[in-house]
Amino acid sequence: MKALVAMSGGVDSSVAAALMKEEGWEVMGVTMKLWQGPGGEAPTAGCCTVSDAEDARRVAAQLDIPYYVWDYTEEFMSGVVEGFVEDYATGRTPNPCIECNRTVKFTNLLAHAEALGYEVVVTGHYARVTSDSDGYHLWRGVDPRKDQSYVLSMLGQQQLARLRFPVGELTKEETRKVASRLGIRTADKPDSQDICFVGQGDYRQFLGSRGVTPIQGPILHRDGRMLGVHHGITNFTIGQRRGLGVAVGEPLYVFDLDEDSATVMVGDLSDLAVDQVTLTRLSWINRPVTGEVLAQYRAHGQAVPSEISVQDDQPVICFVEPQQALAKGQTVSLYRDNQVVGGGIIESTHYNGTPSSRPI
Amino acid sequence: MLYLDHAASSPLRPETWAAMEPFRIDLHGNPSGSHNVSRHAKNALEDARDLIASLINADPKEVVFTAGGSEAANLAIKGRAWSGGSTRGDIITSPTEHEAVLQSAEFCASLGSRIILVKVDPDGLADPAEIASHVTSETAVVSIMMANNETGVKAPIKEITAAVKSVHPTTVVHTDAVQGYVSEAVDVESMGVDLLSLAAHKFGGPKGVGLLYVRSGTPLAPLIHGGGQELGRRSGTHDVMSIVGMAAAMQALESERTLFRQRISAERNRFESDLADRLPDLVITGAGAGRMAHTSHVRIPGVRNEMLLVSLDRADLSASAASACQSGAASVSHVLEAMGMTPSAARECLRFSFGWSNLAGDGATAAGIVAREAEALR
């Protein structure tokens, strides 16, 4: 049986490769080259730098497995970067890592692995897959601090049948211990943090470099007061308090960004409250679920008690307790206990039956 | 094991190692010294230089040893562009050149030179008359490669130098002969070039050694300053062992030049005809142009080159996508892009390059493996 391990050069995917090899799989390592600068230069931060590929190559040599770097820059550009730019330009808050999983990793890479006769694709995600007569199930990783199931909630049965996440059974400490035991050179390497294509710079600079020209517009208080002028809605995120460029003696928070009128809406803390969101691109891990669920809307956020229903043909999540500062474009992953049941992307947010986006 | 990536690097010829071996421990002297140990090294160095000069029809003083082909190309471009002190002349070249030339030119441009990239036809060739039309008294160097390292297409260097010199007899012409020399002999007089780069490991010599032919009287600033070796054109203690190896490899190649061409082109041609039989939609790059004897650059529609390389690697056949980025990913080749190929077509291209260590029958065997693996991926 053959397994293709997506190796980033970090400790998690290195250990994933080592564990598969120990289990007796015929393992091949692949680093996906996702991004390059305008001059063809490799990124300097995130998970796909030249030095990371070099780490992965050395680990593969240590494990005595064949290793390749595959170029997915075109797929990444069309599947992730263009949407990222478009989302920000339209006042949304995208998660490019989730889009990368949806498109490049679990569509393109999976297809290429299959073409080469590799039965499974393995990544270093902290999540678990099980199967029974009902099919495949996705669970949180055993380490609650490292759990990455949130970024996998878009997966379906056909994908899960061919995916393995071996480090999902381990805590991060255990992963590092395995790496030390096997003498893997990346055992102590710090986790990557930055968005790989934005790098250490600001995402706003990146948007500028992608041709998003900021449009000036009003900063409006929810009570109708015009508080000032801003230099582009991409400079703001929902929930933002500092750096608004207006001073009125009371704390103000951004609660809505309207692309059409280039308006930044601000109000007090209570205006950030959201008790209901509608979802788009909702998909289920196994079968559709209605009623009580736990909804998680940030990668390392809490999953909060909610209810999912369908209203006017649109999936709606009602939070038992109001939440704060949810933005269009964020992914909501749905759980029952520690099991992922599905996920979708926020299309609109509401409080007390009123949309957060509303004309003054 | 079937090795068809000689254009990346060719294994050491036995003649090369036989010549190098005594220098491994015993003949360790620095050729610049004044004692017997040094004199041995110096004699070996100068014997190698004499031999190499005679093989390319140059004067020994015109041979500058470098640490490889990239250094030679860097010395040709930068050394020529900077030889005028503060003046920074124009660099005329083509977009299908090797990165060692293009990046050197870009760097010179960042310091004030002007780069003129002459457009190329679908075979990747620039027209000699058009090249010459850009030549002025401001031209520092014209650089056109003898044969392309990816596609194998040969440029008409004689015509190019003649056209350039007819505009301006003193305009300096460089040719990157790193790949071309594997297939064709080099005669710097008949080619008419002023600068010519070679890399030993492409023809069975060691890695990390090469040379720049510098026509007598050609202004050239050194890139590496120091002890003044190579008549001040390239400082640094000589790697005598590698230089001796390069000379031996060149001699071995020249002693069987005609036979080598026949033998290698027979394998290459058989490879291509067998492959075309099995894969009727196969596209051979530069099929209508003059190509080197040892390379075959092909496009297999519908098969991503990265995938096929994995299959071939598993089948123990070494080939290449010809343009690899720093991380090792097959990037879309700037050469194919300049030739007008779309990125998706460029992703379906692979280079197979034969060399001295291939045996009769390798071409047919390789075609069988490539066809089988490509069909499996379609």
XYZ file of C-alpha atoms in Angstrom, chain B:
378
model
C 19.104 2.182 -13.911
C 18.793 4.252 -17.070
C 20.455 7.661 -16.837
C 19.090 10.166 -19.344
C 19.943 13.392 -17.613
C 23.446 14.004 -18.950
C 22.519 17.606 -19.737
C 22.153 18.113 -15.986
C 25.422 16.357 -15.269
C 27.278 13.515 -16.912
C 29.137 10.862 -14.897
C 32.904 11.105 -14.680
C 34.609 9.432 -17.631
C 37.136 6.765 -16.628
C 39.835 8.722 -18.480
C 39.018 11.724 -16.316
C 39.475 9.902 -13.059
C 42.654 8.228 -14.269
C 44.137 11.669 -14.879
C 42.867 13.110 -11.610
C 43.715 10.258 -9.300
C 47.433 11.102 -8.753
C 46.406 14.564 -7.546
C 44.157 13.161 -4.858
C 46.964 12.890 -2.294
C 50.431 12.994 -3.810
C 50.472 15.947 -6.198
C 49.051 18.460 -3.763
C 51.181 21.512 -4.502
C 50.012 25.061 -5.020
C 51.045 25.892 -8.594
C 52.050 29.398 -7.554
C 54.898 28.228 -5.272
C 58.634 28.134 -5.980
C 59.629 24.621 -5.000
C 59.581 21.252 -6.611
C 56.145 20.262 -5.278
C 54.678 23.425 -6.704
C 56.485 23.027 -10.005
C 54.815 19.640 -10.481
C 51.424 21.183 -9.942
C 52.242 24.161 -12.169
C 53.399 21.879 -14.972
C 50.244 19.808 -14.735
C 48.145 22.989 -14.793
C 49.900 24.404 -17.833
C 49.892 21.064 -19.657
C 46.146 20.981 -19.141
C 45.837 24.542 -20.412
C 47.936 23.778 -23.520
C 45.869 20.692 -24.270
C 42.551 22.479 -23.813
C 43.679 25.461 -25.887
C 44.679 23.172 -28.738
C 41.298 21.394 -28.584
C 39.346 24.632 -29.045
C 41.886 26.274 -31.385
C 42.875 28.958 -28.892
C 46.126 30.273 -27.493
C 46.855 28.918 -23.976
C 46.915 32.475 -22.590
C 43.320 32.828 -23.750
C 42.060 30.088 -21.424
C 40.878 31.300 -17.989
C 39.975 28.544 -15.556
C 36.876 29.092 -13.418
C 34.872 27.156 -10.876
C 32.297 26.039 -13.410
C 30.096 27.273 -16.224
C 28.057 29.755 -14.207
C 31.203 31.543 -13.069
C 32.478 31.614 -16.626
C 29.229 33.181 -17.861
C 29.233 35.664 -14.973
C 32.805 36.633 -15.813
C 31.910 37.042 -19.467
C 28.935 39.322 -18.855
C 29.895 41.254 -15.727
C 33.616 41.251 -16.430
C 33.003 42.699 -19.887
C 30.313 45.170 -18.793
C 32.515 46.506 -16.022
C 35.784 46.520 -17.918
C 35.333 50.149 -18.935
C 35.502 51.452 -15.380
C 32.520 53.718 -14.858
C 30.932 53.146 -18.257
C 28.299 50.484 -18.428
C 27.629 49.348 -21.944
C 24.606 47.638 -23.410
C 24.153 43.892 -23.078
C 22.444 42.274 -26.045
C 21.152 38.777 -25.413
C 18.091 36.594 -25.906
C 15.358 35.493 -23.488
C 16.231 31.803 -23.990
C 19.716 32.092 -22.491
C 20.708 30.256 -19.324
C 19.990 32.035 -16.031
C 23.736 32.487 -15.485
C 23.730 34.891 -18.427
C 20.303 36.439 -17.875
C 20.739 37.009 -14.157
C 24.231 38.433 -14.666
C 22.774 40.827 -17.227
C 19.927 41.760 -14.840
C 22.468 42.500 -12.144
C 24.489 44.697 -14.503
C 21.249 46.454 -15.405
C 20.666 47.234 -11.743
C 24.013 49.035 -11.829
C 23.385 50.995 -14.988
C 23.739 48.740 -18.031
C 20.957 48.493 -20.541
C 19.718 45.025 -21.506
C 18.382 44.405 -24.982
C 16.523 41.098 -25.230
C 16.233 40.147 -28.872
C 12.969 38.359 -29.608
C 13.119 34.692 -30.574
C 11.181 32.520 -32.997
C 9.182 29.412 -31.940
C 12.417 27.382 -31.965
C 13.908 29.854 -29.502
C 16.318 31.374 -32.003
C 17.103 35.031 -32.493
C 17.690 36.267 -36.036
C 21.366 37.229 -36.632
C 20.411 40.337 -38.600
C 18.108 41.470 -35.827
C 20.787 40.878 -33.215
C 23.201 42.947 -35.301
C 20.645 45.713 -35.718
C 20.888 46.487 -31.989
C 24.678 46.757 -32.019
C 26.090 50.240 -31.452
C 29.332 51.672 -30.134
C 27.664 51.430 -26.697
C 27.398 47.632 -26.880
C 29.509 45.949 -24.184
C 28.746 42.363 -25.107
C 26.463 40.259 -27.267
C 25.702 36.913 -25.618
C 23.972 34.103 -27.507
C 24.253 30.483 -26.451
C 25.730 27.898 -28.807
C 22.890 25.462 -28.123
C 19.990 25.683 -25.701
C 20.325 23.609 -22.545
C 16.613 22.782 -22.411
C 15.561 22.262 -26.004
C 18.898 21.352 -27.596
C 18.313 23.790 -30.474
C 21.584 25.103 -31.945
C 22.140 28.758 -32.789
C 24.068 29.865 -35.933
C 26.941 31.351 -33.947
C 29.177 31.933 -36.979
C 26.470 33.950 -38.720
C 25.725 35.867 -35.557
C 29.338 36.877 -34.954
C 29.741 37.785 -38.614
C 26.615 39.944 -38.543
C 27.651 41.654 -35.286
C 31.224 42.256 -36.421
C 30.068 43.676 -39.737
C 28.366 46.455 -37.777
C 31.169 46.927 -35.299
C 34.318 44.832 -35.692
C 35.346 45.262 -32.044
C 32.009 44.382 -30.459
C 32.581 41.522 -28.053
C 30.566 38.337 -28.602
C 30.153 35.717 -25.883
C 28.696 32.282 -26.416
C 27.623 29.980 -23.624
C 28.885 26.665 -25.025
C 28.227 24.666 -21.868
C 25.718 22.372 -23.603
C 26.719 22.943 -27.201
C 30.240 21.616 -26.712
C 28.924 18.212 -25.657
C 27.489 17.714 -29.113
C 29.719 19.855 -31.354
C 33.411 20.632 -31.395
C 34.403 24.191 -30.650
C 36.755 26.220 -32.826
C 36.924 29.756 -31.481
C 38.543 31.036 -34.687
C 35.942 29.778 -37.093
C 33.127 30.721 -34.698
C 34.606 34.180 -34.401
C 33.632 34.613 -30.755
C 35.597 36.614 -28.204
C 34.351 34.868 -25.096
C 33.168 31.276 -24.693
C 32.096 29.388 -21.533
C 32.510 25.687 -20.804
C 31.646 23.473 -17.811
C 33.534 20.203 -17.353
C 30.810 18.111 -15.716
C 28.576 18.243 -18.776
C 31.024 16.102 -20.771
C 32.406 13.686 -18.193
C 34.710 15.992 -16.262
C 34.398 16.901 -12.596
C 31.842 19.346 -11.208
C 32.983 22.753 -10.034
C 35.421 23.476 -12.838
C 35.010 25.247 -16.147
C 36.666 27.863 -18.262
C 36.163 31.085 -20.078
C 37.930 31.489 -23.375
C 39.003 35.146 -23.617
C 40.241 36.309 -27.007
C 43.523 38.094 -26.698
C 42.955 41.840 -26.280
C 39.365 41.542 -25.013
C 38.833 44.001 -22.141
C 37.681 42.118 -19.072
C 37.469 43.076 -15.395
C 37.990 40.245 -12.912
C 35.139 39.209 -10.605
C 37.487 37.658 -8.075
C 40.382 39.798 -6.934
C 43.311 38.477 -4.988
C 46.581 36.787 -5.816
C 46.345 37.607 -9.490
C 46.219 34.084 -10.876
C 45.123 33.558 -14.481
C 46.958 36.742 -15.533
C 44.872 38.743 -13.094
C 41.615 37.635 -14.668
C 40.625 35.143 -11.956
C 42.364 35.048 -8.584
C 42.348 32.038 -6.300
C 44.507 28.951 -5.936
C 43.904 26.600 -8.840
C 41.976 23.385 -8.363
C 44.680 21.540 -10.279
C 43.088 18.132 -9.868
C 39.793 19.257 -11.416
C 41.464 21.242 -14.173
C 43.544 18.186 -15.114
C 40.319 16.172 -15.081
C 38.591 18.647 -17.363
C 41.423 18.482 -19.859
C 41.344 14.683 -19.834
C 37.575 14.647 -20.336
C 37.868 17.037 -23.280
C 40.577 14.914 -24.824
C 38.499 11.778 -24.373
C 35.501 13.473 -25.971
C 37.509 14.831 -28.914
C 39.215 11.497 -29.525
C 35.820 9.899 -30.159
C 33.891 12.974 -31.328
C 32.528 11.526 -34.572
C 31.778 8.141 -33.119
C 30.194 9.764 -30.056
C 27.874 11.819 -32.216
C 26.848 8.822 -34.298
C 26.324 6.585 -31.323
C 24.433 9.133 -29.228
C 22.283 10.520 -32.017
C 21.330 6.960 -33.005
C 20.040 6.339 -29.475
C 18.313 9.706 -29.311
C 16.679 9.243 -32.714
C 15.532 5.744 -31.857
C 14.104 7.041 -28.589
C 12.119 9.711 -30.392
C 10.840 7.533 -33.210
C 9.804 4.724 -30.860
C 8.128 7.179 -28.519
C 6.280 8.876 -31.382
C 5.036 5.452 -32.528
C 3.610 4.727 -29.113
C 2.370 8.261 -28.391
C 1.119 9.666 -31.714
C 0.411 13.109 -30.238
C 4.016 13.475 -29.053
C 5.506 16.876 -29.870
C 9.277 17.093 -30.286
C 10.535 20.572 -29.456
C 12.643 22.124 -32.191
C 12.130 19.109 -34.487
C 12.531 21.273 -37.569
C 15.569 23.135 -36.275
C 19.181 22.038 -35.997
C 19.507 20.261 -32.675
C 22.314 18.823 -30.593
C 22.827 15.092 -30.956
C 22.273 14.156 -27.344
C 19.100 15.886 -26.181
C 15.451 15.214 -26.731
C 12.927 17.710 -25.431
C 9.388 16.453 -25.825
C 5.861 17.359 -24.885
C 3.404 14.614 -24.034
C -0.032 16.244 -24.121
C -2.229 15.438 -21.158
C 0.597 14.272 -18.902
C 1.895 16.630 -16.233
C 5.696 16.464 -16.247
C 5.984 16.372 -12.445
C 3.804 13.263 -12.297
C 5.627 11.494 -15.113
C 8.974 12.225 -13.471
C 7.784 10.402 -10.346
C 6.706 7.398 -12.404
C 9.999 7.399 -14.306
C 11.954 7.718 -11.073
C 10.124 4.639 -9.753
C 11.015 2.855 -12.974
C 14.646 3.865 -12.339
C 14.820 6.166 -15.339
C 16.427 9.554 -14.650
C 15.107 12.435 -16.734
C 14.361 16.064 -16.075
C 11.841 18.829 -16.503
C 14.919 20.890 -17.425
C 13.956 23.959 -15.458
C 13.928 23.480 -11.730
C 13.515 26.283 -9.251
C 15.571 26.624 -6.105
C 13.161 24.521 -4.061
C 13.340 21.714 -6.627
C 9.889 22.222 -8.096
C 9.599 22.107 -11.865
C 8.833 25.700 -12.673
C 7.448 26.855 -15.979
C 10.539 27.320 -18.099
C 11.463 30.844 -19.165
C 12.856 29.310 -22.337
C 9.572 27.692 -23.356
C 7.676 30.809 -22.348
C 9.905 32.918 -24.618
C 9.258 30.434 -27.424
C 5.553 31.165 -27.069
C 4.501 27.983 -25.303
C 1.588 28.260 -22.874
C 2.293 27.457 -19.208
C 0.023 24.411 -19.345
C 1.870 23.029 -22.386
C 5.214 23.779 -20.742
C 4.092 21.637 -17.802
C 3.886 18.674 -20.153
C 7.486 18.895 -21.339
C 10.404 16.710 -20.343
C 14.040 16.582 -21.374
C 15.875 13.339 -22.001
C 19.602 13.741 -22.558
C 21.998 11.004 -23.582
C 25.722 10.838 -22.925
C 28.924 8.887 -23.054
C 27.801 6.264 -20.533
C 24.679 5.216 -22.428
C 24.712 1.851 -24.159
C 23.307 0.676 -27.449
C 19.627 -0.052 -26.924
C 19.097 2.547 -24.202
C 17.030 4.728 -26.551
C 14.570 1.954 -27.355
C 14.361 0.803 -23.749
C 13.740 4.345 -22.533
C 11.012 4.922 -25.121
C 9.229 1.792 -23.927
C 9.335 2.891 -20.298
C 8.305 6.484 -20.995
C 5.409 5.409 -23.230
C 4.172 2.870 -20.677
C 4.305 5.317 -17.753
C 2.780 8.175 -19.758
C -0.096 5.965 -20.896
C -0.694 4.919 -17.278
C -1.059 8.561 -16.278
C -3.442 9.549 -19.056
